[in-house]
mmCIF file of C-alpha atoms in Angstrom:
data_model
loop_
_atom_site.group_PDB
_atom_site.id
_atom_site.type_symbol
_atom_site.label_atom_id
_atom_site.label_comp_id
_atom_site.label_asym_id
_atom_site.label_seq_id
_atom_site.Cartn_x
_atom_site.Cartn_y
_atom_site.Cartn_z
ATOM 1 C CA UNK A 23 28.625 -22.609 56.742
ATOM 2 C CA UNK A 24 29.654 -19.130 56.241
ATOM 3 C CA UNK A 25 26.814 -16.414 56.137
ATOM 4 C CA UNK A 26 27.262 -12.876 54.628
ATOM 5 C CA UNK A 27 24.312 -10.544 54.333
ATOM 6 C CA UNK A 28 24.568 -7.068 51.882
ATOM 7 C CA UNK A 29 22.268 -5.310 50.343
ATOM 8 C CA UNK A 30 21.324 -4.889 46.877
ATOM 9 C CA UNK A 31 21.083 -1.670 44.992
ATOM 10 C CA UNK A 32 17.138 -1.027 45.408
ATOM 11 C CA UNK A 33 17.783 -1.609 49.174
ATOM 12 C CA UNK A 34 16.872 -5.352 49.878
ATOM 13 C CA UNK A 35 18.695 -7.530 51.607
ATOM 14 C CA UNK A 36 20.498 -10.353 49.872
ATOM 15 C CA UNK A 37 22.792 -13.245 52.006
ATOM 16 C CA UNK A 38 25.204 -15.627 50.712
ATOM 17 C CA UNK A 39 25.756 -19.070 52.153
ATOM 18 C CA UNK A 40 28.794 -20.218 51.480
ATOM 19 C CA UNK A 41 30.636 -23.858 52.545
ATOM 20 C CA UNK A 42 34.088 -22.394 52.749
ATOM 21 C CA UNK A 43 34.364 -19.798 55.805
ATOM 22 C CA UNK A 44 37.631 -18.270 53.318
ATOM 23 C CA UNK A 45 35.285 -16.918 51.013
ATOM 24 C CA UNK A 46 35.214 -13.226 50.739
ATOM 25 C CA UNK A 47 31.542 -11.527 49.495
ATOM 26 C CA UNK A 48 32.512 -8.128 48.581
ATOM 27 C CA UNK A 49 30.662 -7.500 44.961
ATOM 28 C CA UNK A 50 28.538 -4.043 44.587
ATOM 29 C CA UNK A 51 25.415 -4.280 42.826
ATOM 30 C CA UNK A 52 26.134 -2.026 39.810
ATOM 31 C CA UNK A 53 22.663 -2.031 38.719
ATOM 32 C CA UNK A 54 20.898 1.386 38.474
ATOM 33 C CA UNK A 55 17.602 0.191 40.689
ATOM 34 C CA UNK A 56 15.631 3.165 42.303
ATOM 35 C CA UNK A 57 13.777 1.580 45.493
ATOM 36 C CA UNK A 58 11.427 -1.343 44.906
ATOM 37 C CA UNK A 59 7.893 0.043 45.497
ATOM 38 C CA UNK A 60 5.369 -2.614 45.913
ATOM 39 C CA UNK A 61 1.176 -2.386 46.520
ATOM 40 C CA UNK A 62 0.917 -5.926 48.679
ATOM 41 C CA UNK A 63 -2.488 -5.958 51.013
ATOM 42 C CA UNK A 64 -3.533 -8.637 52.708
ATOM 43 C CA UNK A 65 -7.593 -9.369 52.879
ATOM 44 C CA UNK A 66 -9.914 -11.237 55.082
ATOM 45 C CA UNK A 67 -12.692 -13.205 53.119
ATOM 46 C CA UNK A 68 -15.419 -12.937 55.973
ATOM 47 C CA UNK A 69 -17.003 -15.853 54.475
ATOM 48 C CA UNK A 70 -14.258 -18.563 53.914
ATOM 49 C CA UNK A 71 -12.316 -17.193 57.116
ATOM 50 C CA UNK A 72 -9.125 -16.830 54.669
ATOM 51 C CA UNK A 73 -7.172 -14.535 53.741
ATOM 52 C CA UNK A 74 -5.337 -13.327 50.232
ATOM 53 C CA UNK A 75 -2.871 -11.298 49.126
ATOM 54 C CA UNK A 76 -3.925 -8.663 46.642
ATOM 55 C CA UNK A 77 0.137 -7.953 44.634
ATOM 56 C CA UNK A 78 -0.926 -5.991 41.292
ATOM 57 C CA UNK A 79 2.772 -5.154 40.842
ATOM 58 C CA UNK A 80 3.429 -9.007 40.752
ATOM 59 C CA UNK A 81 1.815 -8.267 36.576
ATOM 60 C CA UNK A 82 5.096 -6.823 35.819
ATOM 61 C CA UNK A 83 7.688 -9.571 37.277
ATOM 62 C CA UNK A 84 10.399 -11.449 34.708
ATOM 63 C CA UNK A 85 8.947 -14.127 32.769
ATOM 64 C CA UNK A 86 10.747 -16.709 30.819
ATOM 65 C CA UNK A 87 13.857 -14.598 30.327
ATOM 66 C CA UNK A 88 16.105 -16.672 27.704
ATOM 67 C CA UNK A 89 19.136 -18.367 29.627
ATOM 68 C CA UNK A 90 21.717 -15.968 29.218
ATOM 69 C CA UNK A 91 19.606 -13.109 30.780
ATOM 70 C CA UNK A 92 18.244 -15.327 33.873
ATOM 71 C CA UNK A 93 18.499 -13.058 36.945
ATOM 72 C CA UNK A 94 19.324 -15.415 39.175
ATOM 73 C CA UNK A 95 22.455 -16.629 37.878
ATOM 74 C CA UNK A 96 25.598 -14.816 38.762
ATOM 75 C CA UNK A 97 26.862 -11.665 37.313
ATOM 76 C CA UNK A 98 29.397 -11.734 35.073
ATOM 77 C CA UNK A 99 31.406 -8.643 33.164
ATOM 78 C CA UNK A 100 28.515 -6.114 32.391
ATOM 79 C CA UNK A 101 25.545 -8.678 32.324
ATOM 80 C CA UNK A 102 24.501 -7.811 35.651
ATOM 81 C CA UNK A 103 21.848 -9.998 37.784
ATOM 82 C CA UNK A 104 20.661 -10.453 41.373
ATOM 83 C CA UNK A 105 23.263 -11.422 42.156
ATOM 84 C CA UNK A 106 26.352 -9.388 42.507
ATOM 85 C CA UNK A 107 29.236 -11.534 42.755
ATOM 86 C CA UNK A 108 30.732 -14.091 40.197
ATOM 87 C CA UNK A 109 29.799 -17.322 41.948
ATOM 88 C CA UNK A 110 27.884 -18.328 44.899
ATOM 89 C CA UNK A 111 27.232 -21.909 46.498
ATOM 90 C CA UNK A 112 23.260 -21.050 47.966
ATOM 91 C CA UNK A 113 22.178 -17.369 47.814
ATOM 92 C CA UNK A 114 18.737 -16.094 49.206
ATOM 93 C CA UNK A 115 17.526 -12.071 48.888
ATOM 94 C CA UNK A 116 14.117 -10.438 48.660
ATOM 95 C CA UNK A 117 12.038 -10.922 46.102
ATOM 96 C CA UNK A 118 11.651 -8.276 43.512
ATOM 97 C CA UNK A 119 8.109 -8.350 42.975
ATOM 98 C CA UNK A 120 6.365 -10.012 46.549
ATOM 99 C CA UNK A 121 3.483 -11.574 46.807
ATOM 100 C CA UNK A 122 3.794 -10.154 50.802
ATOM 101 C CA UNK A 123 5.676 -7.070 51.656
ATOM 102 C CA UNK A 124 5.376 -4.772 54.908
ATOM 103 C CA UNK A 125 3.272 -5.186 57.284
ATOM 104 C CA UNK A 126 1.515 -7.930 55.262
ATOM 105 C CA UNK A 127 5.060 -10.078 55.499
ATOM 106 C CA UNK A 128 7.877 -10.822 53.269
ATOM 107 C CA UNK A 129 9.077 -12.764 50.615
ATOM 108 C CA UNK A 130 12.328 -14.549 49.955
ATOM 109 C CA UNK A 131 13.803 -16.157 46.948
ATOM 110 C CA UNK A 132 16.391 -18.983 47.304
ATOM 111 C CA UNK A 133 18.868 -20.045 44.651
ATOM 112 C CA UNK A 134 19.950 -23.681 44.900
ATOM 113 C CA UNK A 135 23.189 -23.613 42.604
ATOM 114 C CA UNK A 136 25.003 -20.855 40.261
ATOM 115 C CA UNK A 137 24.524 -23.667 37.682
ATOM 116 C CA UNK A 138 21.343 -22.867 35.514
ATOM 117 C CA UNK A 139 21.104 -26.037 34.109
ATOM 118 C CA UNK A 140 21.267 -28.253 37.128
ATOM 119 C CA UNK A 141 18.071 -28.827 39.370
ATOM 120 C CA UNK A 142 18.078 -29.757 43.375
ATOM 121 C CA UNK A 143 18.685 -33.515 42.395
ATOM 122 C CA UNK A 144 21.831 -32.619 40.792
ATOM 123 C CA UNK A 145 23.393 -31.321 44.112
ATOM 124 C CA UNK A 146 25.626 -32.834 46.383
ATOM 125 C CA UNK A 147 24.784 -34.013 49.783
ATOM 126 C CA UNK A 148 27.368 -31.464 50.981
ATOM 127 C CA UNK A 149 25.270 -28.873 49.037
ATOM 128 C CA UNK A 150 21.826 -30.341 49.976
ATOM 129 C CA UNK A 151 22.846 -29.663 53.392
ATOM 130 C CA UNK A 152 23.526 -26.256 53.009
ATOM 131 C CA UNK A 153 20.588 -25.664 51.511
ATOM 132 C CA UNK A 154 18.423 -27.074 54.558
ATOM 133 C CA UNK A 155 21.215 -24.717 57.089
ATOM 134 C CA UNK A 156 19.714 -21.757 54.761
ATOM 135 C CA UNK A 157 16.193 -22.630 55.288
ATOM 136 C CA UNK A 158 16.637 -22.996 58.535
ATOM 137 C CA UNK A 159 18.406 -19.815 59.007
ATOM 138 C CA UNK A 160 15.725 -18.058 57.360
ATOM 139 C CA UNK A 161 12.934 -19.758 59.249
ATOM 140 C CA UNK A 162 15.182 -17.871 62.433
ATOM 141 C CA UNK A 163 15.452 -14.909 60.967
ATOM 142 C CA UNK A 164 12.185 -14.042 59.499
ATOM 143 C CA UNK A 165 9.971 -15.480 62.737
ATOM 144 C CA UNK A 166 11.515 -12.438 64.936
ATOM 145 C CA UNK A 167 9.660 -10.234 62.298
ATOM 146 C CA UNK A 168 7.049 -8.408 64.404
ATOM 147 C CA UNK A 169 4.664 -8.910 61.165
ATOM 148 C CA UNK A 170 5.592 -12.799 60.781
ATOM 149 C CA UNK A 171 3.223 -15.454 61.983
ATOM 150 C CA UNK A 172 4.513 -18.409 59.621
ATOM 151 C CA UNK A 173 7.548 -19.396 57.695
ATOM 152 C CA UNK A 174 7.005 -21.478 54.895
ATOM 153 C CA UNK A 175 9.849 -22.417 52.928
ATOM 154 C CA UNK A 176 8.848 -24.223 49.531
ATOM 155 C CA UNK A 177 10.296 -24.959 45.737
ATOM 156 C CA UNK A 178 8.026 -24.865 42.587
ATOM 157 C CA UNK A 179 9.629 -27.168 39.677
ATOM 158 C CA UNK A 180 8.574 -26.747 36.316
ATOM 159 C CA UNK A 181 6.563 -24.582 33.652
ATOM 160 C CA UNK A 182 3.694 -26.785 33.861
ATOM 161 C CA UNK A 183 3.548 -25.709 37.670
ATOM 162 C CA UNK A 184 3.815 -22.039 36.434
ATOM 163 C CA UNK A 185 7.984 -20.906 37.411
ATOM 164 C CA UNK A 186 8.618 -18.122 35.711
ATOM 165 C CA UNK A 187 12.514 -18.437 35.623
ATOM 166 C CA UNK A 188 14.386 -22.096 34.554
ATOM 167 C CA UNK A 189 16.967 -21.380 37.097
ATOM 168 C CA UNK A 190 17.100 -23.876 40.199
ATOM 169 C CA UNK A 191 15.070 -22.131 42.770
ATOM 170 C CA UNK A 192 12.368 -22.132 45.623
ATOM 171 C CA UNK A 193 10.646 -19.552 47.985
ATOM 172 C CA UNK A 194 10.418 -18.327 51.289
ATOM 173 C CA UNK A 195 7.216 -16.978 52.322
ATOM 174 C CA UNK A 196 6.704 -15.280 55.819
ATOM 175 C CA UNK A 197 2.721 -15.096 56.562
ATOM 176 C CA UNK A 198 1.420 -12.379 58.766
ATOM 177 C CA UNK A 199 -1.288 -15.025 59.651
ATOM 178 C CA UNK A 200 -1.482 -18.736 60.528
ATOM 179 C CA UNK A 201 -2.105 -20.562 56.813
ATOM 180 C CA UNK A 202 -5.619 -22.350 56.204
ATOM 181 C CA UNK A 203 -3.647 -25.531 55.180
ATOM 182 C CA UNK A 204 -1.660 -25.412 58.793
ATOM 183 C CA UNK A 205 -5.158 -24.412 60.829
ATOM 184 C CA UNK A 206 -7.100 -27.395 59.524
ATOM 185 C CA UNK A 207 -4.136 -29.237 61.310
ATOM 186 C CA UNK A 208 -4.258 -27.565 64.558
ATOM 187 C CA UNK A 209 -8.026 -27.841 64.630
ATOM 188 C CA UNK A 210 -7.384 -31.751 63.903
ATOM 189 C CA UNK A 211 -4.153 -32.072 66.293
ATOM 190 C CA UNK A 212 -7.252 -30.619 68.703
ATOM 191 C CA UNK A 213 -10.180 -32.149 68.323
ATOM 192 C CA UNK A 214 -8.272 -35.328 67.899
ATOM 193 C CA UNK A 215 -6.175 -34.461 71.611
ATOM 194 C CA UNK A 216 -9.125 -33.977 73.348
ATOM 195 C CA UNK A 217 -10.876 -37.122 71.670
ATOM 196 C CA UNK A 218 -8.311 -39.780 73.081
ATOM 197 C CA UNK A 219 -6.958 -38.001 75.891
ATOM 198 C CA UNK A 220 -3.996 -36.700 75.011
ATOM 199 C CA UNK A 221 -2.447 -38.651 72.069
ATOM 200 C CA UNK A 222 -1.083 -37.077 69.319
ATOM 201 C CA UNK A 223 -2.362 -37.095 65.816
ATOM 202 C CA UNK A 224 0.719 -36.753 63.757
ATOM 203 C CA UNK A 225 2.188 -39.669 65.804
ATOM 204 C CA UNK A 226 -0.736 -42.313 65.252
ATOM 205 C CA UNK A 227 -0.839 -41.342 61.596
ATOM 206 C CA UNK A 228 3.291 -41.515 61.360
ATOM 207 C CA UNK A 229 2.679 -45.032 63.462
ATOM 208 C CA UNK A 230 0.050 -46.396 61.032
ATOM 209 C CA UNK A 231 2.024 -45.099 57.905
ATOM 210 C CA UNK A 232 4.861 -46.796 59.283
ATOM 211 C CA UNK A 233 3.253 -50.557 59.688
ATOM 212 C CA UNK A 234 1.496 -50.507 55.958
ATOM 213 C CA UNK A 235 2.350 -50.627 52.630
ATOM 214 C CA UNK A 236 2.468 -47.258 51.277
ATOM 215 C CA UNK A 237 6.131 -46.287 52.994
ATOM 216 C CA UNK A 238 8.425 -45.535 49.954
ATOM 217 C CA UNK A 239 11.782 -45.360 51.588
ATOM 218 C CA UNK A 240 12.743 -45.348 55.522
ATOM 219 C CA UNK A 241 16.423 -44.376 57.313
ATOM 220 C CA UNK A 242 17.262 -43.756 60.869
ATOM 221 C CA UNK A 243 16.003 -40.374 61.147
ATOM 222 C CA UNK A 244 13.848 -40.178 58.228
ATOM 223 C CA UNK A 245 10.513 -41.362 56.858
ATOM 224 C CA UNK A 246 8.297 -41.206 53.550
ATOM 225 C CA UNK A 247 5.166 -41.950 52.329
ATOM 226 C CA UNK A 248 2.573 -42.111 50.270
ATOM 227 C CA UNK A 249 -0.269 -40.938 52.969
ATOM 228 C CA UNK A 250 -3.908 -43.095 53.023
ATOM 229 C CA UNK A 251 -5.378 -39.946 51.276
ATOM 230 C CA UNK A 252 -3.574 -38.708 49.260
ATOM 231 C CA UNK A 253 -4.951 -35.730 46.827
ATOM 232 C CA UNK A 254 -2.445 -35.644 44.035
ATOM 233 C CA UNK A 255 -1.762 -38.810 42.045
ATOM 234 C CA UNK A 256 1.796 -39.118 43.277
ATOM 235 C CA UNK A 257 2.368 -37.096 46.791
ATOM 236 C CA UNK A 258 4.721 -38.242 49.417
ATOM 237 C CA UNK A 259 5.618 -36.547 52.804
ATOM 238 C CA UNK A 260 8.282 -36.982 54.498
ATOM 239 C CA UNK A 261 8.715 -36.942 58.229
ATOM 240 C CA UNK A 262 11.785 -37.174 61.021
ATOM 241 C CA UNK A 263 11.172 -40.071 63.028
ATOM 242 C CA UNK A 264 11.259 -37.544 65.974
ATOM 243 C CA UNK A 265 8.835 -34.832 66.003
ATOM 244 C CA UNK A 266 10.063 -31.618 66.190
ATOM 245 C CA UNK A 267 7.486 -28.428 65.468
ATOM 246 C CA UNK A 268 10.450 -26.656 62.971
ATOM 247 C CA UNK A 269 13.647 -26.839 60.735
ATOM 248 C CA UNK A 270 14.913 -25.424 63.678
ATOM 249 C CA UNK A 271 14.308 -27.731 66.450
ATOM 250 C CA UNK A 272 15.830 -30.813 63.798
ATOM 251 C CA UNK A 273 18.764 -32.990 65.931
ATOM 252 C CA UNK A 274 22.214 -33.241 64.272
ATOM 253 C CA UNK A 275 21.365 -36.727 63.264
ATOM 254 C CA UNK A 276 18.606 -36.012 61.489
ATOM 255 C CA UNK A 277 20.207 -32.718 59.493
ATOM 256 C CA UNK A 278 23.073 -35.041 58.486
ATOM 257 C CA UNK A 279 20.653 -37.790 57.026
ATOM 258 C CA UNK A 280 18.284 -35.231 55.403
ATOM 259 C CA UNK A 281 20.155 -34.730 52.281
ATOM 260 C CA UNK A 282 21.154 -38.318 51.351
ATOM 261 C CA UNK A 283 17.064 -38.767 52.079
ATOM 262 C CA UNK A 284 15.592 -36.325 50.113
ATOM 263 C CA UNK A 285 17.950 -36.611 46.810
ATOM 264 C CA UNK A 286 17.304 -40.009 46.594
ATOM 265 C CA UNK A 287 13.406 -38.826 47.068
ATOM 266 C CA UNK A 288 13.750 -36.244 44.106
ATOM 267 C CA UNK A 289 15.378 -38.533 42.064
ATOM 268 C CA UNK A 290 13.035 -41.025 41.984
ATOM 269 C CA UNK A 291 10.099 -38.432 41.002
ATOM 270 C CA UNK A 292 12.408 -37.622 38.156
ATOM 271 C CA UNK A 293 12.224 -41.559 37.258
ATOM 272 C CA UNK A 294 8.197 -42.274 37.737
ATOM 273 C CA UNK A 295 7.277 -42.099 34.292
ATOM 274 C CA UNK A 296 10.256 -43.142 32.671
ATOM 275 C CA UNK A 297 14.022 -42.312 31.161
ATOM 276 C CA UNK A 298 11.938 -40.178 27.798
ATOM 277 C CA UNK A 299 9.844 -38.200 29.563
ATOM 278 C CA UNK A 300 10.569 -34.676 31.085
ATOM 279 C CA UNK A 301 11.753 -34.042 34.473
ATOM 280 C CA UNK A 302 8.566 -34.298 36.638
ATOM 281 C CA UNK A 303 6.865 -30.927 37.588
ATOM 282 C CA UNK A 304 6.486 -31.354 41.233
ATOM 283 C CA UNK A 305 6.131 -28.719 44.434
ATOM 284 C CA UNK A 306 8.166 -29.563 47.499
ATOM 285 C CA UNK A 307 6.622 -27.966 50.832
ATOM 286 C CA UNK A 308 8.067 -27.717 54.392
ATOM 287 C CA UNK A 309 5.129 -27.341 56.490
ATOM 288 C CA UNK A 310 5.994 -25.859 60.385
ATOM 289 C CA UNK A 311 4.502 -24.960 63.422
ATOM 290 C CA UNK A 312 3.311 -20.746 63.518
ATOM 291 C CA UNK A 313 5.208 -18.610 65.946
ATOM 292 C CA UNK A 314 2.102 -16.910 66.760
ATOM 293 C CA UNK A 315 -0.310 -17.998 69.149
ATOM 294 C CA UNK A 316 -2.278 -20.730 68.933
ATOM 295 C CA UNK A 317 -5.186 -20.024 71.601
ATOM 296 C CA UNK A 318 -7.775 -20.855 69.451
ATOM 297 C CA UNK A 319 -6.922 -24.565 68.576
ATOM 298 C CA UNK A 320 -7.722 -25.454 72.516
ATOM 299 C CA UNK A 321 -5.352 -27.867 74.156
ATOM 300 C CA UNK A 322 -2.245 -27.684 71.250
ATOM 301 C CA UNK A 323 1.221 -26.177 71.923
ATOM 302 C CA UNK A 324 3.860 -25.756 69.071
ATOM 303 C CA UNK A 325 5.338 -28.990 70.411
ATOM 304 C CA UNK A 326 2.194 -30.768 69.520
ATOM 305 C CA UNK A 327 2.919 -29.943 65.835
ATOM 306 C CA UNK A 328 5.140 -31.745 63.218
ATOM 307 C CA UNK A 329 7.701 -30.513 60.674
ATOM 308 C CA UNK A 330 7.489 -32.538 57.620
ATOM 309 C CA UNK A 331 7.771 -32.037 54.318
ATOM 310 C CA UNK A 332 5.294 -32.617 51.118
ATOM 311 C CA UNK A 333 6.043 -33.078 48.147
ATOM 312 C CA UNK A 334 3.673 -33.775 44.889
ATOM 313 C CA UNK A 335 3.949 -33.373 41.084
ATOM 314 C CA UNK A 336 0.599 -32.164 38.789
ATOM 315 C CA UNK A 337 1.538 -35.234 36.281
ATOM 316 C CA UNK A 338 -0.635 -38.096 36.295
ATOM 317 C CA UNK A 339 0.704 -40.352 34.228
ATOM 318 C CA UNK A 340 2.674 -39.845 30.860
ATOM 319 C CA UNK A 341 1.960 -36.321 29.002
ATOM 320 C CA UNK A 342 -1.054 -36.050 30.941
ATOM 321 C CA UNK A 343 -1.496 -33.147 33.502
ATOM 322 C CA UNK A 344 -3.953 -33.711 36.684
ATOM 323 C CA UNK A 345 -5.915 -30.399 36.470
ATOM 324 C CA UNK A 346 -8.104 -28.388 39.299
ATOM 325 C CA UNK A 347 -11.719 -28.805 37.800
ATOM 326 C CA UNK A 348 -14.891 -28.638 39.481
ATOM 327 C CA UNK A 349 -14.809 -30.606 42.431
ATOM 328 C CA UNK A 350 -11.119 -29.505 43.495
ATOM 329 C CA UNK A 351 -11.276 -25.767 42.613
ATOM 330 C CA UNK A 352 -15.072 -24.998 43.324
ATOM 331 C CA UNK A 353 -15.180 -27.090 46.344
ATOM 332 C CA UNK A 354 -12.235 -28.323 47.535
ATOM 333 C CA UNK A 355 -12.642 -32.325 47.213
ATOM 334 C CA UNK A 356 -10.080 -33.566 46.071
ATOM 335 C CA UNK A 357 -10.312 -36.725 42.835
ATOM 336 C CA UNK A 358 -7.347 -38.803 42.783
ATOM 337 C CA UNK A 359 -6.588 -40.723 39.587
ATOM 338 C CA UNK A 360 -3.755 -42.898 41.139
ATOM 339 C CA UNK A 361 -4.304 -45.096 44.097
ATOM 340 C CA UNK A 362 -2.330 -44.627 47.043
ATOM 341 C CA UNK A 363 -0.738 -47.624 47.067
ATOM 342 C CA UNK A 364 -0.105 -48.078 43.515
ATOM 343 C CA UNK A 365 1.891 -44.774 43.667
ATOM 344 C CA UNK A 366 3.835 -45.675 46.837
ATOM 345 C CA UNK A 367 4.518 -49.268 44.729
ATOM 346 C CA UNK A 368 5.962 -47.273 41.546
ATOM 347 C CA UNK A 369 8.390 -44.934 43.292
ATOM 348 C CA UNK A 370 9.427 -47.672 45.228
ATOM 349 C CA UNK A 371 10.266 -49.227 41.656
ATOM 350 C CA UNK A 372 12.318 -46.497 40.518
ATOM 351 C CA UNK A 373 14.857 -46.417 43.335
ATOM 352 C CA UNK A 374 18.017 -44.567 41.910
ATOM 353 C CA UNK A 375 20.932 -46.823 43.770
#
């Protein structure tokens, strides 16, 4: 992997990842940006114990540009877009319009592919691969921040999941906090710790998941599952067989396997409901340990934490959304219209080989 960093013409910082360490990143941006200004504040709800980002200049980002003005595909001749040069193989700069900026963190956009049409199942292992080096690069870079407490790298597929922009893409966000979603884990990992003296929660779940009947596909190095409770009617994580707290800490072995793993994963979503339906909406989430500390979840180191990654679609069977009513959005309990096991049973179906 070859990595060359630049800047675009507003001032952010844009880095190309490229497989061949010949290529040569020299393109301006020609674009006549004055200096992105952005209103991002981070606040405390003293009630909940969460926080949220408050991003009013988020009202005026692109939306559903037709395909031959996408911004994320390369420039060519006098249409000019994010990107600067011609081609790229993975490309990752600052977003535009943040959700975090500052002091209240930062946020990252990450192109896949040059090729608008394609999607993350469409790439080569040799491409996958460079994708995960990128996030993993990132996940480096950003957690020296002095304002960075959490990296979470994640992709958003589809309209129905509300992206913005066709173009084969995901996210980095770097919290200035620990996330809700990664505290109710510590506080588990804890109480959990100190409950059977010492074992470790991720590995008795990954242990259990591993002797029943909701494991969808299983490698050397790799795991996934549909978990015991799942919220969304088809989730599955996916887990290294060794835990490791970050992209960072993954072995060799486990990098090389990833790809092979988790294209076969995404193209079985694509095949749950069938051949005639769209490709499935789904959101794919890396979930790591915080670089910050972690004093307050008694007893639990970094170490004690485990990478994995989740990934769910909104669909719930054919032209049918699963929606956030009452219970989910007003208090947080989850209603799951698919089994479990009946979900781990389909996508174990609709193996692609």
């Amino acid at each position: 992997m070859k990595k060359t960093s630049t800047r675009l013409a507003d001032g952010r910082e844009l880095v190309y990842y490229d497989l061949r360490d010949d290529t040569v990143r020299d393109a301006v941006d020609r674009r006549p940006l004055e200096r992105t200004v952005t209103t991002s504040e981070v606040r405390r709800d003293p009630l909940l114990g969460d926080s949220v980002a408050v991003a009013s200049h988020r009202q005026g980002r692109t939306y559903h540009p037709p395909a031959d003005q996408c911004p994320l595909c390369p420039s060519d001749g006098e249409r000019l877009s994010e990107i600067p040069d011609s081609s790229y193989d993975v490309v990752v700069f600052e977003n535009r319009f943040p959700s975090l900026a500052g002091d209240s963190g930062r946020c990252e956009v990450v192109c896949f592919t040059s090729d608008h049409d394609a999607s993350f199942a469409d790439l080569s292992e040799e491409q996958a691969r460079l994708v995960l080096d990128a996030w993993t690069d990132r996940t480096s870079e950003l957690s020296h921040l002095p304002s960075v407490e959490q990296v979470f790298c994640f992709e958003n597929r589809g309209a129905e999941i509300g992206v913005t922009l066709g173009h084969p893409h995901g996210q980095i966000y770097a919290y200035p906090f620990t996330t809700p979603r990664t505290a109710l884990m510590l506080r588990s990992l804890a109480a959990h710790k100190d409950a059977t003296g010492g074992e470790n929660l991720f590995d008795a779940v990954l242990d259990e998941e591993l002797a029943g009947e909701r494991v969808v596909l299983e490698s050397e190095e790799w795991v996934a599952f549909v978990p015991y409770a799942a919220h969304w009617p088809y989730e599955v994580h996916l887990y290294p067989k060794r835990r490791v707290p970050d992209l960072l800490a993954l072995d060799e072995a486990a990098r090389t396997e990833f790809p092979k793993v988790y294209l076969e994963l995404l193209r079985r979503f694509d095949r749950i409901f069938g051949e005639a339906e769209p490709p499935t909406p789904y959101i794919a989430a890396w979930h790591q340990a915080p670089f910050g500390q972690l004093e307050e979840f008694e007893g639990v180191t970094r170490d004690d934490f485990a990478l994995h990654l989740e990934l769910f679609t909104i669909r719930r069977t054919s032209g049918k959304l699963k929606f956030l009513a009452g219970s989910e959005s007003g208090m947080n309990v989850f209603i799951n219209d698919v089994p479990p096991e009946r979900a781990a049973e389909r996508l174990r179906e609709v193996a692609s080989s």
